[in-house]
CSV table of C-alpha atoms and ligand atoms in Angstrom, one decimal:
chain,number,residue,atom,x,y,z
L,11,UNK,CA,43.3,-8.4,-96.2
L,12,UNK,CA,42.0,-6.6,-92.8
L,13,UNK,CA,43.8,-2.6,-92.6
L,14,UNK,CA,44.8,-0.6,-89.2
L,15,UNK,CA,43.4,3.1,-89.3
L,16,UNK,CA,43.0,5.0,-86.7
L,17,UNK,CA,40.0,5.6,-84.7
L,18,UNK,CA,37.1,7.5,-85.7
L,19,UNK,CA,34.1,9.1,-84.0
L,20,UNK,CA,31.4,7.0,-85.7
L,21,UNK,CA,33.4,3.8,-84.6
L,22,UNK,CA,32.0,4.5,-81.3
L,23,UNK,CA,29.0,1.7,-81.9
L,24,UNK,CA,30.5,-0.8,-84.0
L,25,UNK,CA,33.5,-0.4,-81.1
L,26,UNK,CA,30.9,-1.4,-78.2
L,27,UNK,CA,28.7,-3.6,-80.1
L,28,UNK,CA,32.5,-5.8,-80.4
L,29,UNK,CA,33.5,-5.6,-76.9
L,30,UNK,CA,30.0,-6.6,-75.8
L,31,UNK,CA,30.4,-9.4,-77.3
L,32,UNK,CA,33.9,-9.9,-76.5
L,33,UNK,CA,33.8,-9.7,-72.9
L,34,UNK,CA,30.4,-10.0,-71.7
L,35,UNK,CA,28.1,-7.3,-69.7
L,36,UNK,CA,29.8,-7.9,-66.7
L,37,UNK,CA,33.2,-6.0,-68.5
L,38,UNK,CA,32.4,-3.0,-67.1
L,39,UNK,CA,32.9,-4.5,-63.5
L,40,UNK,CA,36.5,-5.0,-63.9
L,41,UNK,CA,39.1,-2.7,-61.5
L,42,UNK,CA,40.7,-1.5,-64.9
L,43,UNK,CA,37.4,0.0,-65.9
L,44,UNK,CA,37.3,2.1,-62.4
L,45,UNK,CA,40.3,3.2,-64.1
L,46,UNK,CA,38.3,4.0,-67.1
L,47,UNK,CA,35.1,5.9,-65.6
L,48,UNK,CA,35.2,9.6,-66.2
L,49,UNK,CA,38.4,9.8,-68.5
L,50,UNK,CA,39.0,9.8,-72.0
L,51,UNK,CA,41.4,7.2,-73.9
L,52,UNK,CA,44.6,8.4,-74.9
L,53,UNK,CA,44.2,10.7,-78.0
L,54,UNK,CA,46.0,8.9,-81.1
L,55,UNK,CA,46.3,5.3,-79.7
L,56,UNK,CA,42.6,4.2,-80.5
L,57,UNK,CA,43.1,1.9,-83.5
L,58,UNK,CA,41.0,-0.1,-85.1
L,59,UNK,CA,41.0,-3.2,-87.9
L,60,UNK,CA,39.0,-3.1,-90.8
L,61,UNK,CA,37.8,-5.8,-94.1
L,62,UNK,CA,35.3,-5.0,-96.3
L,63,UNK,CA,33.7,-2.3,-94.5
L,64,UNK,CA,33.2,-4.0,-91.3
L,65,UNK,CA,34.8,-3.4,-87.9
L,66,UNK,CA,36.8,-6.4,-87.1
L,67,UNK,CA,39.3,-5.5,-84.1
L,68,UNK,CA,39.7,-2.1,-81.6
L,69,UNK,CA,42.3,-1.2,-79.3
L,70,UNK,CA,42.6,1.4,-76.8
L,71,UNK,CA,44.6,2.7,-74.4
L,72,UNK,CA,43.7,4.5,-70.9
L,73,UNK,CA,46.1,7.4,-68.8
L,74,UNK,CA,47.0,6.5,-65.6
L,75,UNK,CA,49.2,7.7,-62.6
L,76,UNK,CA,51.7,5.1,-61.1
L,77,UNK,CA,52.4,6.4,-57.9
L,78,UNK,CA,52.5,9.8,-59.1
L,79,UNK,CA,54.1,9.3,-62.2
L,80,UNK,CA,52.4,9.0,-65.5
L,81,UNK,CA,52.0,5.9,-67.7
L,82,UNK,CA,49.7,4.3,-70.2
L,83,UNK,CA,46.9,1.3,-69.6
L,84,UNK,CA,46.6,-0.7,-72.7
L,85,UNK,CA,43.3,-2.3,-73.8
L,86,UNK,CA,40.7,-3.2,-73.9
L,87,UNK,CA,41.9,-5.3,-76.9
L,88,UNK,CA,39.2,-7.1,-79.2
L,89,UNK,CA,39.0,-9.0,-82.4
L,90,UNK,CA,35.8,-10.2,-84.0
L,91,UNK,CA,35.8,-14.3,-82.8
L,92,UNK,CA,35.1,-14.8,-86.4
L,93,UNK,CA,38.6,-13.3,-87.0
L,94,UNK,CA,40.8,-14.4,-84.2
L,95,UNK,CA,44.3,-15.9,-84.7
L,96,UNK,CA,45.1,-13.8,-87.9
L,97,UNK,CA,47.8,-11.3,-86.1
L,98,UNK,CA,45.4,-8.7,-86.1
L,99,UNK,CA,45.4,-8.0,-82.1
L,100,UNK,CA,49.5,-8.4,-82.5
L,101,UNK,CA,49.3,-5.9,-85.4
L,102,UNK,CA,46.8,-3.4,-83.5
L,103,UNK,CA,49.5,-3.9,-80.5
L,104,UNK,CA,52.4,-3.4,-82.9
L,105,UNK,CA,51.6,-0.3,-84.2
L,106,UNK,CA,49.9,1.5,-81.4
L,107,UNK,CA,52.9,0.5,-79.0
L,108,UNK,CA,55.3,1.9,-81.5
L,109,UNK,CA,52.8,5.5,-81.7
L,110,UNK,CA,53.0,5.6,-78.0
L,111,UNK,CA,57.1,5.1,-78.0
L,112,UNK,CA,57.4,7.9,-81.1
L,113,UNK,CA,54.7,10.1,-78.8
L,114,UNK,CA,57.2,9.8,-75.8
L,115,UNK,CA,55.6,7.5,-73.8
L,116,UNK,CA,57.4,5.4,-71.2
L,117,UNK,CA,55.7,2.6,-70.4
L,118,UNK,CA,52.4,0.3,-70.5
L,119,UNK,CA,50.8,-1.8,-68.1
L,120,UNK,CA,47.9,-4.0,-68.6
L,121,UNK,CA,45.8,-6.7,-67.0
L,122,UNK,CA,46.2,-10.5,-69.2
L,123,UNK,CA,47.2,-13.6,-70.2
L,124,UNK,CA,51.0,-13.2,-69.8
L,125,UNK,CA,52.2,-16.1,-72.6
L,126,UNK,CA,50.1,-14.0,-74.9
L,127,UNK,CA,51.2,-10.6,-74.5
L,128,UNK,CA,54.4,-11.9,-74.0
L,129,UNK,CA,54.7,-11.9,-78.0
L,130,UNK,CA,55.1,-7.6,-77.7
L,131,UNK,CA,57.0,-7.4,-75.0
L,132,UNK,CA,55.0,-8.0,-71.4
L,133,UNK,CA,56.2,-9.1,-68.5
L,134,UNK,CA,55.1,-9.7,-64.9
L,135,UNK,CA,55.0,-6.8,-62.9
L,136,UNK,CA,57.0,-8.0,-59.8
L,137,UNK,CA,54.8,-8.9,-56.8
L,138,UNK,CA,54.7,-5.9,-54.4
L,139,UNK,CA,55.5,-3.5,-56.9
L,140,UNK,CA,52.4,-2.0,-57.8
L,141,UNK,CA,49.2,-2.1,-56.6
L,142,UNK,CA,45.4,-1.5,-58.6
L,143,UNK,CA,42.7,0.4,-56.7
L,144,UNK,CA,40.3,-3.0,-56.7
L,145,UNK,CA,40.5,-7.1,-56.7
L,146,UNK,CA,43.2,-8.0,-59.8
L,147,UNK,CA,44.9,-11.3,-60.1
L,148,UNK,CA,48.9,-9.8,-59.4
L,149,UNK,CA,50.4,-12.9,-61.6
L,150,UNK,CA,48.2,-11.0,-65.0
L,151,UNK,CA,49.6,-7.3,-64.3
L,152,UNK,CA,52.0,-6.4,-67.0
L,153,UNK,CA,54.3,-4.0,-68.1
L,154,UNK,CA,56.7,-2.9,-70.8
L,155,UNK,CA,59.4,-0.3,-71.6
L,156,UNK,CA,58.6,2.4,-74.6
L,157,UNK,CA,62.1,3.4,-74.3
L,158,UNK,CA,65.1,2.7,-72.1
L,159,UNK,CA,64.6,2.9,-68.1
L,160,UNK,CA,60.9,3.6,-68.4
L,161,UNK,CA,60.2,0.7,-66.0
L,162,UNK,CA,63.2,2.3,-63.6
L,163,UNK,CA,60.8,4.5,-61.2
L,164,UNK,CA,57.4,3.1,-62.0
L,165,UNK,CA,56.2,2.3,-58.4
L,166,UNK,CA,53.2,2.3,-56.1
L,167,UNK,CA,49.6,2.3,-56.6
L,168,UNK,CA,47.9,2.7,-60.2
L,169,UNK,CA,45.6,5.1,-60.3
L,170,UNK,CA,43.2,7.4,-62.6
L,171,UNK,CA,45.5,10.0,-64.0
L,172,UNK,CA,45.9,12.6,-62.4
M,24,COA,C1,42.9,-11.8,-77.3
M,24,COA,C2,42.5,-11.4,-78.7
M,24,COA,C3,42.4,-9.9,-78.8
M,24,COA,C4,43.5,-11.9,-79.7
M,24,COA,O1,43.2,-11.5,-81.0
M,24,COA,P1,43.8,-12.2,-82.3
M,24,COA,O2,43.7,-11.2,-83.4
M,24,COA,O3,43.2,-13.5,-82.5
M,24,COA,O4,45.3,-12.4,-81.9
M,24,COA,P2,46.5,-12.7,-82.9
M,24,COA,O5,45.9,-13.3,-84.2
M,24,COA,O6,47.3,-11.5,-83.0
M,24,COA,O7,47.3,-13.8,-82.1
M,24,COA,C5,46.7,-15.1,-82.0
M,24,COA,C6,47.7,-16.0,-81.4
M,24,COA,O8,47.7,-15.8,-80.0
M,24,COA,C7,47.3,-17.0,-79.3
M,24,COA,N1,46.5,-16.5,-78.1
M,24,COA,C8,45.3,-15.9,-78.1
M,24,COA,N2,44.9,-15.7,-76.9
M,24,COA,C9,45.8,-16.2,-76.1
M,24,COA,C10,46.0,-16.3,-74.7
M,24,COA,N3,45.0,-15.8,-73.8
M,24,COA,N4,47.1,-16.9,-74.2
M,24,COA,C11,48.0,-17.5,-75.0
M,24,COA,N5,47.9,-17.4,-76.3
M,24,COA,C12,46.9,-16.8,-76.9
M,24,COA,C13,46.5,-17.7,-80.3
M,24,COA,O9,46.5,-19.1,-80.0
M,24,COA,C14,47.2,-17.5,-81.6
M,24,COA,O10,48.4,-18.3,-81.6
M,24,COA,P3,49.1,-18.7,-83.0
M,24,COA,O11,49.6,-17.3,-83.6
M,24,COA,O12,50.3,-19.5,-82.6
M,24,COA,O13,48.1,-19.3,-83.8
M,24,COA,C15,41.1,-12.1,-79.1
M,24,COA,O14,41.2,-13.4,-78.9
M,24,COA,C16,39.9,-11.5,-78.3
M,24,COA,O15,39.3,-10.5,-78.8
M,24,COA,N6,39.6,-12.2,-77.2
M,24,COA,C17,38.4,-11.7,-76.4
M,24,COA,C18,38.7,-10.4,-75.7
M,24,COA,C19,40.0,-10.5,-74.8
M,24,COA,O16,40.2,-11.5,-74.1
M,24,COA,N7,40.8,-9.5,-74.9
M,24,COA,C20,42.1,-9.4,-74.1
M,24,COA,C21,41.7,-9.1,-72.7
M,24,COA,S1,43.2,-9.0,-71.7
């Protein structure tokens, strides 16, 4: 049976080594990664799955500003293709979401597939209502609530945090 720990420093390679292979060499093209460049995830989010020894899934979550107010980024999200479709990604989510909420987080936004995410709570973002600092596809931008009204205000143009 695979555990969730928390992050740890010498995670760092096994942590790249899986989202290479997850996502390609072109991941680090993506707007959310502009995001990324120059800031550090959010301290006690980074999670990752372990079996036998080995690395086998790694979430993350990223600051970011909302017009002017502040709100998390989730991902990137991977599990080991070897691994897929045992509820580890949902259990990575599941426990890092409920971290955040306890932490006093609001909300979370994020760039996927909305019937998967869907299974922790995302929704669209409606059209209009925010916009990311590069090329997205509007119908993948999602958000969720951390607690009641944390959607209410959250407006405008997502950018690093500030
Ligand atoms: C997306 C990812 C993290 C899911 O990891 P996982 O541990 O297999 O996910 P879970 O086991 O918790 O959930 C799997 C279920 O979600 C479904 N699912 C996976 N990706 C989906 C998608 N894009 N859209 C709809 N359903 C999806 C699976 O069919 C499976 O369904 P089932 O439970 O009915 O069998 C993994 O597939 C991955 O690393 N993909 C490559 C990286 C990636 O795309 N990351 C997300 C970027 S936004």
């Amino acid at each position: 049976m695979f555990t969730l720990r928390p992050e740890r420093p010498d995670d760092g390679p096994a942590i790249e080594a899986l989202l290479d292979t997850a996502f390609g060499p072109g991941r680090f093209a993506k707007t959310a990664y502009r995001l990324r460049e120059g800031v550090a995830p959010v301290d006690g989010l980074s999670f990752v799955a372990e079996e036998d020894g080995a690395l086998i899934g790694s979430i993350r979550y990223w600051p970011v500003s909302i017009g002017g107010r502040p709100a998390l980024m989730l991902g990137p999200i991977a599990v080991l293709s070897s691994q897929r479709g045992r509820g580890i990604a949902v259990g990575l989510m599941q426990t890092t979401l409920e971290a955040a909420a306890k932490a006093g987080h609001r909300a979370v936004v994020l760039v996927g597939d909305e019937p998967y995410y869907a299974r922790v709570g995302f929704s669209r973002v409606p059209m209009g209502r925010m916009t990311m600092p590069g090329p997205v596809d509007y119908r993948r931008l999602l958000w969720r609530e951390l607690g009641p009204g944390g959607l209410e205000a959250l407006q405008g143009l997502i950018g690093k945090a500030a």
